Amino acid sequence: MTDTEVLRKDNRYELRVDGKLAGLAAFLDRDGQRVFHHTEVNNAYRGQGLSTVLIEQALADTEAAGLRIVAVCPAVAAYLGKHDCFADVTDPVSDEIMKWLEAKF
């Protein structure tokens, strides 16, 4: 049995399997919003449903922190499209958010 945990570090959530980094969900906070812009799961861990574990825990933590969710990342957007439990704390991606995000990188 594998030991899986999701930890928040700086501007990302890390998915660890048996202590090894298996994936991450990167975000930036902005005016009461947490903007998720990139999610990835390492090839060795794909196909095991781990991105769902990572995203679900990241979104639950965001909601618990009192922040609204913005899903620029396609993986996070796809998760939200299939699960409406975060609909009341999700904001749409706007041109303003995209310009702000682009300026950060």
PDB file of C-alpha atoms in Angstrom:
ATOM      1  CA  MET A   1       0.000   0.000   0.000  1.00  0.00           C
ATOM      2  CA  THR A   2       1.314   3.450  -0.891  1.00  0.00           C
ATOM      3  CA  ASP A   3       1.378   6.448   1.407  1.00  0.00           C
ATOM      4  CA  THR A   4      -0.057   9.481  -0.417  1.00  0.00           C
ATOM      5  CA  GLU A   5      -0.119  13.049   0.904  1.00  0.00           C
ATOM      6  CA  VAL A   6      -0.671  16.539  -0.451  1.00  0.00           C
ATOM      7  CA  LEU A   7       1.358  19.360   1.084  1.00  0.00           C
ATOM      8  CA  ARG A   8       1.237  23.092   0.458  1.00  0.00           C
ATOM      9  CA  LYS A   9       4.645  24.626  -0.197  1.00  0.00           C
ATOM     10  CA  ASP A  10       5.010  28.239  -1.261  1.00  0.00           C
ATOM     11  CA  ASN A  11       2.827  28.701  -4.362  1.00  0.00           C
ATOM     12  CA  ARG A  12       2.074  25.067  -5.040  1.00  0.00           C
ATOM     13  CA  TYR A  13       0.564  21.920  -3.670  1.00  0.00           C
ATOM     14  CA  GLU A  14       2.843  18.912  -3.853  1.00  0.00           C
ATOM     15  CA  LEU A  15       1.575  15.370  -4.205  1.00  0.00           C
ATOM     16  CA  ARG A  16       3.931  12.898  -2.550  1.00  0.00           C
ATOM     17  CA  VAL A  17       3.746   9.135  -2.866  1.00  0.00           C
ATOM     18  CA  ASP A  18       5.850   7.206  -0.360  1.00  0.00           C
ATOM     19  CA  GLY A  19       7.734  10.455   0.285  1.00  0.00           C
ATOM     20  CA  LYS A  20       8.614  11.051  -3.373  1.00  0.00           C
ATOM     21  CA  LEU A  21       7.352  14.033  -5.352  1.00  0.00           C
ATOM     22  CA  ALA A  22       4.738  12.668  -7.757  1.00  0.00           C
ATOM     23  CA  GLY A  23       3.040  15.852  -8.930  1.00  0.00           C
ATOM     24  CA  LEU A  24       2.136  19.450  -8.242  1.00  0.00           C
ATOM     25  CA  ALA A  25      -0.572  22.055  -8.661  1.00  0.00           C
ATOM     26  CA  ALA A  26       0.876  25.565  -8.991  1.00  0.00           C
ATOM     27  CA  PHE A  27      -1.064  28.716  -8.111  1.00  0.00           C
ATOM     28  CA  LEU A  28      -0.798  32.422  -7.387  1.00  0.00           C
ATOM     29  CA  ASP A  29      -3.026  34.318  -4.965  1.00  0.00           C
ATOM     30  CA  ARG A  30      -4.714  37.525  -6.106  1.00  0.00           C
ATOM     31  CA  ASP A  31      -7.343  39.682  -4.362  1.00  0.00           C
ATOM     32  CA  GLY A  32      -9.055  36.852  -2.482  1.00  0.00           C
ATOM     33  CA  GLN A  33      -8.627  34.404  -5.341  1.00  0.00           C
ATOM     34  CA  ARG A  34      -6.297  31.449  -5.792  1.00  0.00           C
ATOM     35  CA  VAL A  35      -5.458  31.201  -9.487  1.00  0.00           C
ATOM     36  CA  PHE A  36      -4.412  27.669 -10.450  1.00  0.00           C
ATOM     37  CA  HIS A  37      -2.229  27.925 -13.553  1.00  0.00           C
ATOM     38  CA  HIS A  38      -0.403  24.583 -13.863  1.00  0.00           C
ATOM     39  CA  THR A  39      -0.866  20.989 -12.716  1.00  0.00           C
ATOM     40  CA  GLU A  40       1.265  17.994 -13.536  1.00  0.00           C
ATOM     41  CA  VAL A  41       1.742  14.413 -12.409  1.00  0.00           C
ATOM     42  CA  ASN A  42       5.056  12.711 -13.150  1.00  0.00           C
ATOM     43  CA  ASN A  43       4.891  10.009 -15.838  1.00  0.00           C
ATOM     44  CA  ALA A  44       5.631   7.186 -13.386  1.00  0.00           C
ATOM     45  CA  TYR A  45       2.473   8.039 -11.434  1.00  0.00           C
ATOM     46  CA  ARG A  46       0.002   8.730 -14.257  1.00  0.00           C
ATOM     47  CA  GLY A  47      -3.116   6.651 -14.727  1.00  0.00           C
ATOM     48  CA  GLN A  48      -3.627   6.073 -11.006  1.00  0.00           C
ATOM     49  CA  GLY A  49      -6.142   8.839 -10.316  1.00  0.00           C
ATOM     50  CA  LEU A  50      -3.557  10.848  -8.411  1.00  0.00           C
ATOM     51  CA  SER A  51      -4.273  14.129 -10.215  1.00  0.00           C
ATOM     52  CA  THR A  52      -7.812  13.908  -8.832  1.00  0.00           C
ATOM     53  CA  VAL A  53      -6.461  13.441  -5.313  1.00  0.00           C
ATOM     54  CA  LEU A  54      -4.090  16.386  -5.758  1.00  0.00           C
ATOM     55  CA  ILE A  55      -6.647  18.761  -7.251  1.00  0.00           C
ATOM     56  CA  GLU A  56      -9.429  17.837  -4.832  1.00  0.00           C
ATOM     57  CA  GLN A  57      -7.235  18.471  -1.799  1.00  0.00           C
ATOM     58  CA  ALA A  58      -5.828  21.705  -3.240  1.00  0.00           C
ATOM     59  CA  LEU A  59      -9.336  23.027  -3.909  1.00  0.00           C
ATOM     60  CA  ALA A  60     -10.602  21.956  -0.478  1.00  0.00           C
ATOM     61  CA  ASP A  61      -7.676  23.772   1.144  1.00  0.00           C
ATOM     62  CA  THR A  62      -8.389  26.859  -0.956  1.00  0.00           C
ATOM     63  CA  GLU A  63     -12.042  26.863   0.095  1.00  0.00           C
ATOM     64  CA  ALA A  64     -11.073  26.348   3.765  1.00  0.00           C
ATOM     65  CA  ALA A  65      -8.733  29.349   3.491  1.00  0.00           C
ATOM     66  CA  GLY A  66     -11.687  31.496   2.396  1.00  0.00           C
ATOM     67  CA  LEU A  67     -10.319  32.053  -1.094  1.00  0.00           C
ATOM     68  CA  ARG A  68     -12.126  31.765  -4.412  1.00  0.00           C
ATOM     69  CA  ILE A  69     -10.927  29.356  -7.090  1.00  0.00           C
ATOM     70  CA  VAL A  70      -9.898  30.389 -10.605  1.00  0.00           C
ATOM     71  CA  ALA A  71      -9.024  27.491 -12.910  1.00  0.00           C
ATOM     72  CA  VAL A  72      -6.672  28.652 -15.658  1.00  0.00           C
ATOM     73  CA  CYS A  73      -5.103  25.180 -15.648  1.00  0.00           C
ATOM     74  CA  PRO A  74      -7.016  22.780 -17.931  1.00  0.00           C
ATOM     75  CA  ALA A  75      -6.728  19.900 -15.434  1.00  0.00           C
ATOM     76  CA  VAL A  76      -8.293  21.955 -12.642  1.00  0.00           C
ATOM     77  CA  ALA A  77     -10.973  23.254 -15.014  1.00  0.00           C
ATOM     78  CA  ALA A  78     -11.772  19.683 -16.094  1.00  0.00           C
ATOM     79  CA  TYR A  79     -12.064  18.585 -12.461  1.00  0.00           C
ATOM     80  CA  LEU A  80     -14.441  21.470 -11.728  1.00  0.00           C
ATOM     81  CA  GLY A  81     -16.478  20.579 -14.806  1.00  0.00           C
ATOM     82  CA  LYS A  82     -17.070  17.097 -13.409  1.00  0.00           C
ATOM     83  CA  HIS A  83     -17.529  18.026  -9.732  1.00  0.00           C
ATOM     84  CA  ASP A  84     -19.885  20.823  -8.745  1.00  0.00           C
ATOM     85  CA  CYS A  85     -18.975  20.783  -5.033  1.00  0.00           C
ATOM     86  CA  PHE A  86     -16.775  23.887  -5.500  1.00  0.00           C
ATOM     87  CA  ALA A  87     -19.129  25.788  -7.840  1.00  0.00           C
ATOM     88  CA  ASP A  88     -20.088  28.323  -5.178  1.00  0.00           C
ATOM     89  CA  VAL A  89     -16.440  29.339  -4.628  1.00  0.00           C
ATOM     90  CA  THR A  90     -15.285  29.327  -8.262  1.00  0.00           C
ATOM     91  CA  ASP A  91     -14.800  32.443 -10.384  1.00  0.00           C
ATOM     92  CA  PRO A  92     -14.522  32.436 -14.189  1.00  0.00           C
ATOM     93  CA  VAL A  93     -11.234  33.087 -15.932  1.00  0.00           C
ATOM     94  CA  SER A  94     -11.323  36.680 -17.171  1.00  0.00           C
ATOM     95  CA  ASP A  95      -9.116  38.648 -19.545  1.00  0.00           C
ATOM     96  CA  GLU A  96      -7.987  40.697 -16.536  1.00  0.00           C
ATOM     97  CA  ILE A  97      -6.835  37.576 -14.689  1.00  0.00           C
ATOM     98  CA  MET A  98      -5.017  36.284 -17.770  1.00  0.00           C
ATOM     99  CA  LYS A  99      -3.180  39.607 -18.234  1.00  0.00           C
ATOM    100  CA  TRP A 100      -2.257  39.647 -14.538  1.00  0.00           C
ATOM    101  CA  LEU A 101      -0.999  36.055 -14.729  1.00  0.00           C
ATOM    102  CA  GLU A 102       1.002  36.691 -17.899  1.00  0.00           C
ATOM    103  CA  ALA A 103       2.676  39.657 -16.211  1.00  0.00           C
ATOM    104  CA  LYS A 104       3.839  37.333 -13.406  1.00  0.00           C
ATOM    105  CA  PHE A 105       5.754  35.146 -15.822  1.00  0.00           C
TER     106      PHE A 105
END
